[in-house]
PDB file of N, CA, C and O in Angstrom, chain B, residues numbered from 101:
ATOM      1  N   UNK B 101       1.002  -0.853   0.197  1.00  0.00           N
ATOM      2  CA  UNK B 101      -0.132   0.205  -0.026  1.00  0.00           C
ATOM      3  C   UNK B 101       0.468   1.314   0.034  1.00  0.00           C
ATOM      4  O   UNK B 101      -0.149   2.369   0.181  1.00  0.00           O
ATOM      5  N   UNK B 102       2.168   1.222  -0.105  1.00  0.00           N
ATOM      6  CA  UNK B 102       2.786   2.330   0.864  1.00  0.00           C
ATOM      7  C   UNK B 102       3.592   2.561  -0.532  1.00  0.00           C
ATOM      8  O   UNK B 102       3.916   3.701  -0.865  1.00  0.00           O
ATOM      9  N   UNK B 103       3.775   1.884  -1.009  1.00  0.00           N
ATOM     10  CA  UNK B 103       4.394   2.025  -2.855  1.00  0.00           C
ATOM     11  C   UNK B 103       3.418   2.056  -3.560  1.00  0.00           C
ATOM     12  O   UNK B 103       3.506   3.233  -3.909  1.00  0.00           O
ATOM     13  N   UNK B 104       2.450   1.648  -4.107  1.00  0.00           N
ATOM     14  CA  UNK B 104       1.739   1.481  -4.852  1.00  0.00           C
ATOM     15  C   UNK B 104       0.906   3.983  -4.737  1.00  0.00           C
ATOM     16  O   UNK B 104       0.841   5.083  -5.285  1.00  0.00           O
ATOM     17  N   UNK B 105       0.587   3.148  -3.592  1.00  0.00           N
ATOM     18  CA  UNK B 105      -0.234   4.408  -3.159  1.00  0.00           C
ATOM     19  C   UNK B 105      -0.386   5.788  -1.838  1.00  0.00           C
ATOM     20  O   UNK B 105      -1.295   6.221  -1.129  1.00  0.00           O
ATOM     21  N   UNK B 106       1.447   6.176  -2.112  1.00  0.00           N
ATOM     22  CA  UNK B 106       1.728   5.846  -0.847  1.00  0.00           C
ATOM     23  C   UNK B 106       1.137   7.204   0.603  1.00  0.00           C
ATOM     24  O   UNK B 106       1.128   7.350   1.826  1.00  0.00           O
ATOM     25  N   UNK B 107       0.643   8.050  -0.971  1.00  0.00           N
ATOM     26  CA  UNK B 107      -0.400   9.799   0.675  1.00  0.00           C
ATOM     27  C   UNK B 107      -1.451   9.121   1.149  1.00  0.00           C
ATOM     28  O   UNK B 107      -2.180  10.104   1.280  1.00  0.00           O
ATOM     29  N   UNK B 108      -2.028   8.342   1.466  1.00  0.00           N
ATOM     30  CA  UNK B 108      -2.807   8.076   2.341  1.00  0.00           C
ATOM     31  C   UNK B 108      -2.090   7.185   4.060  1.00  0.00           C
ATOM     32  O   UNK B 108      -2.321   6.946   5.246  1.00  0.00           O
ATOM     33  N   UNK B 109      -1.026   7.013   2.808  1.00  0.00           N
ATOM     34  CA  UNK B 109      -0.492   6.184   4.089  1.00  0.00           C
ATOM     35  C   UNK B 109       0.144   6.568   5.001  1.00  0.00           C
ATOM     36  O   UNK B 109      -0.053   6.089   6.118  1.00  0.00           O
ATOM     37  N   UNK B 110       1.576   8.044   4.677  1.00  0.00           N
ATOM     38  CA  UNK B 110       1.956   8.301   4.864  1.00  0.00           C
ATOM     39  C   UNK B 110       0.792   9.816   5.897  1.00  0.00           C
ATOM     40  O   UNK B 110       1.326  10.284   6.902  1.00  0.00           O
ATOM     41  N   UNK B 111      -0.400  10.272   5.563  1.00  0.00           N
ATOM     42  CA  UNK B 111      -1.685  10.446   6.140  1.00  0.00           C
ATOM     43  C   UNK B 111      -1.637   9.809   7.956  1.00  0.00           C
ATOM     44  O   UNK B 111      -1.674  10.415   9.027  1.00  0.00           O
ATOM     45  N   UNK B 112      -1.543   8.394   7.625  1.00  0.00           N
ATOM     46  CA  UNK B 112      -1.713   7.925   8.364  1.00  0.00           C
ATOM     47  C   UNK B 112      -1.311   7.753   9.572  1.00  0.00           C
ATOM     48  O   UNK B 112      -1.990   7.585  10.584  1.00  0.00           O
ATOM     49  N   UNK B 113       0.166   7.812   9.410  1.00  0.00           N
ATOM     50  CA  UNK B 113       0.924   7.552   9.994  1.00  0.00           C
ATOM     51  C   UNK B 113       1.405   8.899  10.758  1.00  0.00           C
ATOM     52  O   UNK B 113       1.821   8.867  11.916  1.00  0.00           O
ATOM     53  N   UNK B 114       1.301  10.134   9.962  1.00  0.00           N
ATOM     54  CA  UNK B 114       1.433  11.634  10.923  1.00  0.00           C
ATOM     55  C   UNK B 114       0.596  11.688  11.843  1.00  0.00           C
ATOM     56  O   UNK B 114       0.821  11.951  13.024  1.00  0.00           O
ATOM     57  N   UNK B 115      -0.858  11.330  11.122  1.00  0.00           N
ATOM     58  CA  UNK B 115      -1.725  11.304  11.955  1.00  0.00           C
ATOM     59  C   UNK B 115      -1.687  10.670  13.197  1.00  0.00           C
ATOM     60  O   UNK B 115      -2.673  11.073  13.814  1.00  0.00           O
ATOM     61  N   UNK B 116      -1.220  10.092  13.697  1.00  0.00           N
ATOM     62  CA  UNK B 116      -0.928   8.563  14.274  1.00  0.00           C
ATOM     63  C   UNK B 116       0.508   8.878  14.612  1.00  0.00           C
ATOM     64  O   UNK B 116       0.972   7.742  14.703  1.00  0.00           O
ATOM     65  N   UNK B 117       1.412   9.635  14.834  1.00  0.00           N
ATOM     66  CA  UNK B 117       2.450  10.369  15.084  1.00  0.00           C
ATOM     67  C   UNK B 117       2.152  11.258  15.871  1.00  0.00           C
ATOM     68  O   UNK B 117       2.875  11.321  16.866  1.00  0.00           O
ATOM     69  N   UNK B 118       0.888  12.384  15.750  1.00  0.00           N
ATOM     70  CA  UNK B 118       0.321  13.416  15.886  1.00  0.00           C
ATOM     71  C   UNK B 118       1.266  15.045  15.659  1.00  0.00           C
ATOM     72  O   UNK B 118       1.564  16.078  16.258  1.00  0.00           O
ATOM     73  N   UNK B 119       1.439  14.293  14.267  1.00  0.00           N
ATOM     74  CA  UNK B 119       2.556  15.536  13.038  1.00  0.00           C
ATOM     75  C   UNK B 119       1.145  15.901  11.320  1.00  0.00           C
ATOM     76  O   UNK B 119       0.472  15.285  10.495  1.00  0.00           O
ATOM     77  N   UNK B 120       1.521  17.405  11.788  1.00  0.00           N
ATOM     78  CA  UNK B 120       0.984  17.812  10.618  1.00  0.00           C
ATOM     79  C   UNK B 120       1.242  16.914   9.259  1.00  0.00           C
ATOM     80  O   UNK B 120       2.069  16.001   9.231  1.00  0.00           O
ATOM     81  N   UNK B 121       0.305  17.351   7.976  1.00  0.00           N
ATOM     82  CA  UNK B 121       0.804  16.688   6.667  1.00  0.00           C
ATOM     83  C   UNK B 121       1.688  18.075   5.816  1.00  0.00           C
ATOM     84  O   UNK B 121       1.526  19.293   5.895  1.00  0.00           O
ATOM     85  N   UNK B 122       2.342  17.499   5.270  1.00  0.00           N
ATOM     86  CA  UNK B 122       2.666  18.368   4.507  1.00  0.00           C
ATOM     87  C   UNK B 122       3.547  17.596   2.816  1.00  0.00           C
ATOM     88  O   UNK B 122       4.383  16.746   2.507  1.00  0.00           O
ATOM     89  N   UNK B 123       2.699  18.541   2.221  1.00  0.00           N
ATOM     90  CA  UNK B 123       2.703  18.367   0.548  1.00  0.00           C
ATOM     91  C   UNK B 123       4.085  17.184   0.430  1.00  0.00           C
ATOM     92  O   UNK B 123       4.135  15.990   0.134  1.00  0.00           O
ATOM     93  N   UNK B 124       4.956  18.050   0.763  1.00  0.00           N
ATOM     94  CA  UNK B 124       6.328  18.100  -0.067  1.00  0.00           C
ATOM     95  C   UNK B 124       6.684  16.450   0.634  1.00  0.00           C
ATOM     96  O   UNK B 124       7.493  15.686   0.106  1.00  0.00           O
ATOM     97  N   UNK B 125       6.077  16.191   1.619  1.00  0.00           N
ATOM     98  CA  UNK B 125       6.930  14.164   1.751  1.00  0.00           C
ATOM     99  C   UNK B 125       6.217  14.096   0.569  1.00  0.00           C
ATOM    100  O   UNK B 125       7.250  14.630   0.165  1.00  0.00           O
ATOM    101  N   UNK B 126       5.388  13.962  -0.542  1.00  0.00           N
ATOM    102  CA  UNK B 126       5.777  13.271  -1.459  1.00  0.00           C
ATOM    103  C   UNK B 126       6.629  13.594  -2.767  1.00  0.00           C
ATOM    104  O   UNK B 126       6.339  13.196  -3.896  1.00  0.00           O
ATOM    105  N   UNK B 127       7.849  14.470  -2.392  1.00  0.00           N
ATOM    106  CA  UNK B 127       8.689  15.300  -3.678  1.00  0.00           C
ATOM    107  C   UNK B 127       9.624  15.148  -2.294  1.00  0.00           C
ATOM    108  O   UNK B 127       9.536  16.294  -1.854  1.00  0.00           O
ATOM    109  N   UNK B 128      10.245  14.606  -1.597  1.00  0.00           N
ATOM    110  CA  UNK B 128      11.674  14.387  -1.070  1.00  0.00           C
ATOM    111  C   UNK B 128      12.685  13.789  -2.170  1.00  0.00           C
ATOM    112  O   UNK B 128      13.848  14.179  -2.067  1.00  0.00           O
ATOM    113  N   UNK B 129      12.492  13.204  -2.845  1.00  0.00           N
ATOM    114  CA  UNK B 129      13.615  13.403  -3.669  1.00  0.00           C
ATOM    115  C   UNK B 129      14.424  14.788  -4.633  1.00  0.00           C
ATOM    116  O   UNK B 129      15.499  15.012  -5.191  1.00  0.00           O
ATOM    117  N   UNK B 130      13.247  15.394  -4.405  1.00  0.00           N
ATOM    118  CA  UNK B 130      14.059  16.896  -4.971  1.00  0.00           C
ATOM    119  C   UNK B 130      14.530  17.497  -3.945  1.00  0.00           C
ATOM    120  O   UNK B 130      15.657  17.915  -4.213  1.00  0.00           O
ATOM    121  N   UNK B 131      14.121  17.823  -2.574  1.00  0.00           N
ATOM    122  CA  UNK B 131      15.100  18.471  -1.749  1.00  0.00           C
ATOM    123  C   UNK B 131      16.675  18.723  -2.280  1.00  0.00           C
ATOM    124  O   UNK B 131      17.556  17.864  -2.328  1.00  0.00           O
ATOM    125  N   UNK B 132      16.794  20.220  -2.686  1.00  0.00           N
ATOM    126  CA  UNK B 132      18.003  20.958  -2.783  1.00  0.00           C
ATOM    127  C   UNK B 132      18.662  20.725  -1.924  1.00  0.00           C
ATOM    128  O   UNK B 132      19.795  20.948  -2.351  1.00  0.00           O
ATOM    129  N   UNK B 133      18.782  20.174  -0.218  1.00  0.00           N
ATOM    130  CA  UNK B 133      19.685  20.004   0.651  1.00  0.00           C
ATOM    131  C   UNK B 133      20.672  19.068   0.584  1.00  0.00           C
ATOM    132  O   UNK B 133      20.707  18.826  -0.622  1.00  0.00           O
ATOM    133  N   UNK B 134      21.803  18.132   1.301  1.00  0.00           N
ATOM    134  CA  UNK B 134      22.850  17.201   1.305  1.00  0.00           C
ATOM    135  C   UNK B 134      22.277  16.352   1.927  1.00  0.00           C
ATOM    136  O   UNK B 134      21.491  16.782   2.771  1.00  0.00           O
ATOM    137  N   UNK B 135      22.363  15.340   1.838  1.00  0.00           N
ATOM    138  CA  UNK B 135      21.881  14.402   2.295  1.00  0.00           C
ATOM    139  C   UNK B 135      22.725  13.587   2.474  1.00  0.00           C
ATOM    140  O   UNK B 135      23.189  12.894   1.568  1.00  0.00           O
ATOM    141  N   UNK B 136      23.183  13.508   4.064  1.00  0.00           N
ATOM    142  CA  UNK B 136      24.596  12.709   4.546  1.00  0.00           C
ATOM    143  C   UNK B 136      24.340  11.470   5.036  1.00  0.00           C
ATOM    144  O   UNK B 136      24.521  11.453   6.253  1.00  0.00           O
ATOM    145  N   UNK B 137      23.871  10.052   4.433  1.00  0.00           N
ATOM    146  CA  UNK B 137      23.833   8.916   4.204  1.00  0.00           C
ATOM    147  C   UNK B 137      24.660   7.459   3.350  1.00  0.00           C
ATOM    148  O   UNK B 137      25.044   7.611   2.190  1.00  0.00           O
ATOM    149  N   UNK B 138      24.832   6.284   3.976  1.00  0.00           N
ATOM    150  CA  UNK B 138      24.839   5.848   2.954  1.00  0.00           C
ATOM    151  C   UNK B 138      24.118   5.884   1.823  1.00  0.00           C
ATOM    152  O   UNK B 138      24.614   6.185   0.737  1.00  0.00           O
ATOM    153  N   UNK B 139      22.346   5.442   2.072  1.00  0.00           N
ATOM    154  CA  UNK B 139      21.687   4.865   1.225  1.00  0.00           C
ATOM    155  C   UNK B 139      21.025   6.888   0.401  1.00  0.00           C
ATOM    156  O   UNK B 139      19.993   7.555   0.469  1.00  0.00           O
ATOM    157  N   UNK B 140      22.298   7.032  -0.210  1.00  0.00           N
ATOM    158  CA  UNK B 140      21.648   8.676  -0.826  1.00  0.00           C
ATOM    159  C   UNK B 140      21.413   8.316  -1.783  1.00  0.00           C
ATOM    160  O   UNK B 140      20.314   8.809  -2.036  1.00  0.00           O
ATOM    161  N   UNK B 141      21.805   7.562  -2.816  1.00  0.00           N
ATOM    162  CA  UNK B 141      20.890   6.829  -4.121  1.00  0.00           C
ATOM    163  C   UNK B 141      19.515   7.122  -3.426  1.00  0.00           C
ATOM    164  O   UNK B 141      18.645   7.875  -3.863  1.00  0.00           O
ATOM    165  N   UNK B 142      19.467   6.226  -1.996  1.00  0.00           N
ATOM    166  CA  UNK B 142      17.788   6.119  -1.637  1.00  0.00           C
ATOM    167  C   UNK B 142      17.213   6.572  -1.590  1.00  0.00           C
ATOM    168  O   UNK B 142      16.095   6.222  -1.968  1.00  0.00           O
ATOM    169  N   UNK B 143      17.531   8.067  -0.951  1.00  0.00           N
ATOM    170  CA  UNK B 143      16.884   8.729  -0.254  1.00  0.00           C
ATOM    171  C   UNK B 143      16.770   9.570  -0.898  1.00  0.00           C
ATOM    172  O   UNK B 143      16.117  10.564  -0.578  1.00  0.00           O
ATOM    173  N   UNK B 144      17.376   9.428  -2.008  1.00  0.00           N
ATOM    174  CA  UNK B 144      17.236  10.784  -2.965  1.00  0.00           C
ATOM    175  C   UNK B 144      16.521  10.424  -4.582  1.00  0.00           C
ATOM    176  O   UNK B 144      16.634  10.922  -5.703  1.00  0.00           O
ATOM    177  N   UNK B 145      15.820   9.392  -4.041  1.00  0.00           N
ATOM    178  CA  UNK B 145      15.361   8.695  -5.567  1.00  0.00           C
ATOM    179  C   UNK B 145      13.703   8.345  -5.240  1.00  0.00           C
ATOM    180  O   UNK B 145      13.390   7.617  -4.299  1.00  0.00           O
ATOM    181  N   UNK B 146      12.478   9.107  -6.353  1.00  0.00           N
ATOM    182  CA  UNK B 146      11.549   8.570  -5.347  1.00  0.00           C
ATOM    183  C   UNK B 146      10.963   7.358  -5.169  1.00  0.00           C
ATOM    184  O   UNK B 146      11.903   6.563  -5.162  1.00  0.00           O
ATOM    185  N   UNK B 147       9.747   6.644  -4.991  1.00  0.00           N
ATOM    186  CA  UNK B 147       9.306   5.528  -4.577  1.00  0.00           C
ATOM    187  C   UNK B 147       9.355   5.000  -5.719  1.00  0.00           C
ATOM    188  O   UNK B 147       8.790   5.511  -6.686  1.00  0.00           O
ATOM    189  N   UNK B 148      10.485   3.172  -5.826  1.00  0.00           N
ATOM    190  CA  UNK B 148       9.908   3.035  -6.863  1.00  0.00           C
ATOM    191  C   UNK B 148       8.549   1.530  -6.413  1.00  0.00           C
ATOM    192  O   UNK B 148       7.728   1.394  -5.505  1.00  0.00           O
ATOM    193  N   UNK B 149       8.946   0.695  -7.596  1.00  0.00           N
ATOM    194  CA  UNK B 149       8.130  -0.048  -7.786  1.00  0.00           C
ATOM    195  C   UNK B 149       8.822  -1.779  -7.264  1.00  0.00           C
ATOM    196  O   UNK B 149       8.588  -2.773  -6.576  1.00  0.00           O
ATOM    197  N   UNK B 150       9.898  -1.087  -8.306  1.00  0.00           N
ATOM    198  CA  UNK B 150      10.724  -2.609  -8.984  1.00  0.00           C
ATOM    199  C   UNK B 150      10.352  -4.188  -7.434  1.00  0.00           C
ATOM    200  O   UNK B 150       9.857  -5.313  -7.367  1.00  0.00           O
ATOM    201  N   UNK B 151      11.284  -2.748  -6.176  1.00  0.00           N
ATOM    202  CA  UNK B 151      11.321  -4.258  -5.142  1.00  0.00           C
ATOM    203  C   UNK B 151      10.119  -5.176  -4.979  1.00  0.00           C
ATOM    204  O   UNK B 151      10.145  -6.372  -4.692  1.00  0.00           O
ATOM    205  N   UNK B 152       8.933  -4.313  -5.239  1.00  0.00           N
ATOM    206  CA  UNK B 152       7.406  -4.831  -4.422  1.00  0.00           C
ATOM    207  C   UNK B 152       7.505  -6.272  -4.877  1.00  0.00           C
ATOM    208  O   UNK B 152       7.727  -6.543  -6.057  1.00  0.00           O
ATOM    209  N   UNK B 153       7.355  -7.112  -4.031  1.00  0.00           N
ATOM    210  CA  UNK B 153       6.584  -9.268  -3.995  1.00  0.00           C
ATOM    211  C   UNK B 153       8.317  -9.947  -3.331  1.00  0.00           C
ATOM    212  O   UNK B 153       8.596 -11.092  -2.977  1.00  0.00           O
ATOM    213  N   UNK B 154       9.003  -8.970  -3.366  1.00  0.00           N
ATOM    214  CA  UNK B 154      10.637  -9.455  -3.638  1.00  0.00           C
ATOM    215  C   UNK B 154      10.795 -10.353  -2.224  1.00  0.00           C
ATOM    216  O   UNK B 154      10.989 -11.552  -2.424  1.00  0.00           O
ATOM    217  N   UNK B 155      10.738  -9.939  -0.875  1.00  0.00           N
ATOM    218  CA  UNK B 155      10.067 -10.110  -0.003  1.00  0.00           C
ATOM    219  C   UNK B 155       9.595 -12.049   0.326  1.00  0.00           C
ATOM    220  O   UNK B 155       9.902 -12.932   1.127  1.00  0.00           O
ATOM    221  N   UNK B 156       8.327 -11.796  -1.377  1.00  0.00           N
ATOM    222  CA  UNK B 156       8.471 -13.547  -0.673  1.00  0.00           C
ATOM    223  C   UNK B 156       9.243 -14.681  -1.515  1.00  0.00           C
ATOM    224  O   UNK B 156       8.980 -15.513  -2.384  1.00  0.00           O
ATOM    225  N   UNK B 157       9.854 -14.436  -1.100  1.00  0.00           N
ATOM    226  CA  UNK B 157      11.610 -15.777  -1.779  1.00  0.00           C
ATOM    227  C   UNK B 157      12.188 -15.906  -0.414  1.00  0.00           C
ATOM    228  O   UNK B 157      13.352 -16.277  -0.264  1.00  0.00           O
ATOM    229  N   UNK B 158      10.959 -15.440   1.164  1.00  0.00           N
ATOM    230  CA  UNK B 158      12.211 -15.160   2.263  1.00  0.00           C
ATOM    231  C   UNK B 158      10.906 -15.318   3.322  1.00  0.00           C
ATOM    232  O   UNK B 158      10.954 -15.052   4.523  1.00  0.00           O
ATOM    233  N   UNK B 159       9.714 -15.823   2.576  1.00  0.00           N
ATOM    234  CA  UNK B 159       8.548 -15.456   3.549  1.00  0.00           C
ATOM    235  C   UNK B 159       8.667 -16.826   4.652  1.00  0.00           C
ATOM    236  O   UNK B 159       8.321 -16.796   5.833  1.00  0.00           O
ATOM    237  N   UNK B 160       9.186 -17.883   4.002  1.00  0.00           N
ATOM    238  CA  UNK B 160       8.942 -19.246   4.930  1.00  0.00           C
ATOM    239  C   UNK B 160       9.858 -18.408   6.574  1.00  0.00           C
ATOM    240  O   UNK B 160       9.538 -18.446   7.762  1.00  0.00           O
ATOM    241  N   UNK B 161      10.979 -17.772   5.894  1.00  0.00           N
ATOM    242  CA  UNK B 161      12.687 -17.215   7.057  1.00  0.00           C
ATOM    243  C   UNK B 161      11.475 -16.494   8.036  1.00  0.00           C
ATOM    244  O   UNK B 161      11.484 -16.864   9.210  1.00  0.00           O
ATOM    245  N   UNK B 162      10.343 -15.405   7.602  1.00  0.00           N
ATOM    246  CA  UNK B 162       9.777 -14.570   8.545  1.00  0.00           C
ATOM    247  C   UNK B 162       8.469 -14.550   8.745  1.00  0.00           C
ATOM    248  O   UNK B 162       7.943 -13.454   8.938  1.00  0.00           O
ATOM    249  N   UNK B 163       7.652 -15.765   8.743  1.00  0.00           N
ATOM    250  CA  UNK B 163       7.297 -15.832   8.849  1.00  0.00           C
ATOM    251  C   UNK B 163       6.646 -15.667  10.471  1.00  0.00           C
ATOM    252  O   UNK B 163       5.601 -15.065  10.722  1.00  0.00           O
ATOM    253  N   UNK B 164       7.428 -16.272  11.375  1.00  0.00           N
ATOM    254  CA  UNK B 164       6.618 -16.660  13.060  1.00  0.00           C
ATOM    255  C   UNK B 164       7.529 -14.505  13.397  1.00  0.00           C
ATOM    256  O   UNK B 164       7.914 -14.029  14.464  1.00  0.00           O
ATOM    257  N   UNK B 165       7.527 -14.078  12.479  1.00  0.00           N
ATOM    258  CA  UNK B 165       8.892 -12.549  13.393  1.00  0.00           C
ATOM    259  C   UNK B 165       7.237 -11.310  12.546  1.00  0.00           C
ATOM    260  O   UNK B 165       7.208 -10.094  12.737  1.00  0.00           O
ATOM    261  N   UNK B 166       6.250 -11.993  11.795  1.00  0.00           N
ATOM    262  CA  UNK B 166       5.195 -11.492  11.369  1.00  0.00           C
ATOM    263  C   UNK B 166       4.652 -11.069  12.384  1.00  0.00           C
ATOM    264  O   UNK B 166       4.531  -9.984  12.953  1.00  0.00           O
ATOM    265  N   UNK B 167       4.235 -12.448  12.577  1.00  0.00           N
ATOM    266  CA  UNK B 167       3.293 -13.255  13.635  1.00  0.00           C
ATOM    267  C   UNK B 167       3.472 -11.953  15.061  1.00  0.00           C
ATOM    268  O   UNK B 167       2.675 -11.172  15.581  1.00  0.00           O
ATOM    269  N   UNK B 168       4.546 -12.180  15.222  1.00  0.00           N
ATOM    270  CA  UNK B 168       5.175 -11.257  16.756  1.00  0.00           C
ATOM    271  C   UNK B 168       4.907 -10.004  16.237  1.00  0.00           C
ATOM    272  O   UNK B 168       4.871  -9.231  17.194  1.00  0.00           O
ATOM    273  N   UNK B 169       4.681  -9.356  15.099  1.00  0.00           N
ATOM    274  CA  UNK B 169       4.611  -7.654  15.736  1.00  0.00           C
ATOM    275  C   UNK B 169       3.370  -7.406  15.158  1.00  0.00           C
ATOM    276  O   UNK B 169       2.904  -6.333  14.775  1.00  0.00           O
ATOM    277  N   UNK B 170       2.822  -8.680  15.136  1.00  0.00           N
ATOM    278  CA  UNK B 170       0.736  -8.959  15.468  1.00  0.00           C
ATOM    279  C   UNK B 170      -0.044  -7.274  14.348  1.00  0.00           C
ATOM    280  O   UNK B 170      -0.096  -7.289  13.118  1.00  0.00           O
ATOM    281  N   UNK B 171      -0.368  -6.458  14.942  1.00  0.00           N
ATOM    282  CA  UNK B 171      -0.890  -5.103  13.767  1.00  0.00           C
ATOM    283  C   UNK B 171      -0.471  -4.168  13.697  1.00  0.00           C
ATOM    284  O   UNK B 171      -1.266  -3.279  13.390  1.00  0.00           O
ATOM    285  N   UNK B 172       0.739  -3.828  13.887  1.00  0.00           N
ATOM    286  CA  UNK B 172       2.064  -2.952  14.370  1.00  0.00           C
ATOM    287  C   UNK B 172       2.590  -2.184  12.794  1.00  0.00           C
ATOM    288  O   UNK B 172       3.573  -1.443  12.766  1.00  0.00           O
TER     289      UNK B 172
END
């Protein structure tokens, strides 16, 4: 849901955190400031869909951990 339709997911997360919505959140990759992180390329790229479903290969290894998360 976050990848395919990020705005409602982001709005819900911010509301649950008591934070205000800012439309600039959808344009994070257009920020002109310097990003100091090892994942610079990811931090400055738009949300992409190429990795959706790639975790399926690991589902048998992660199944128990998802149960531990509950509705988190």
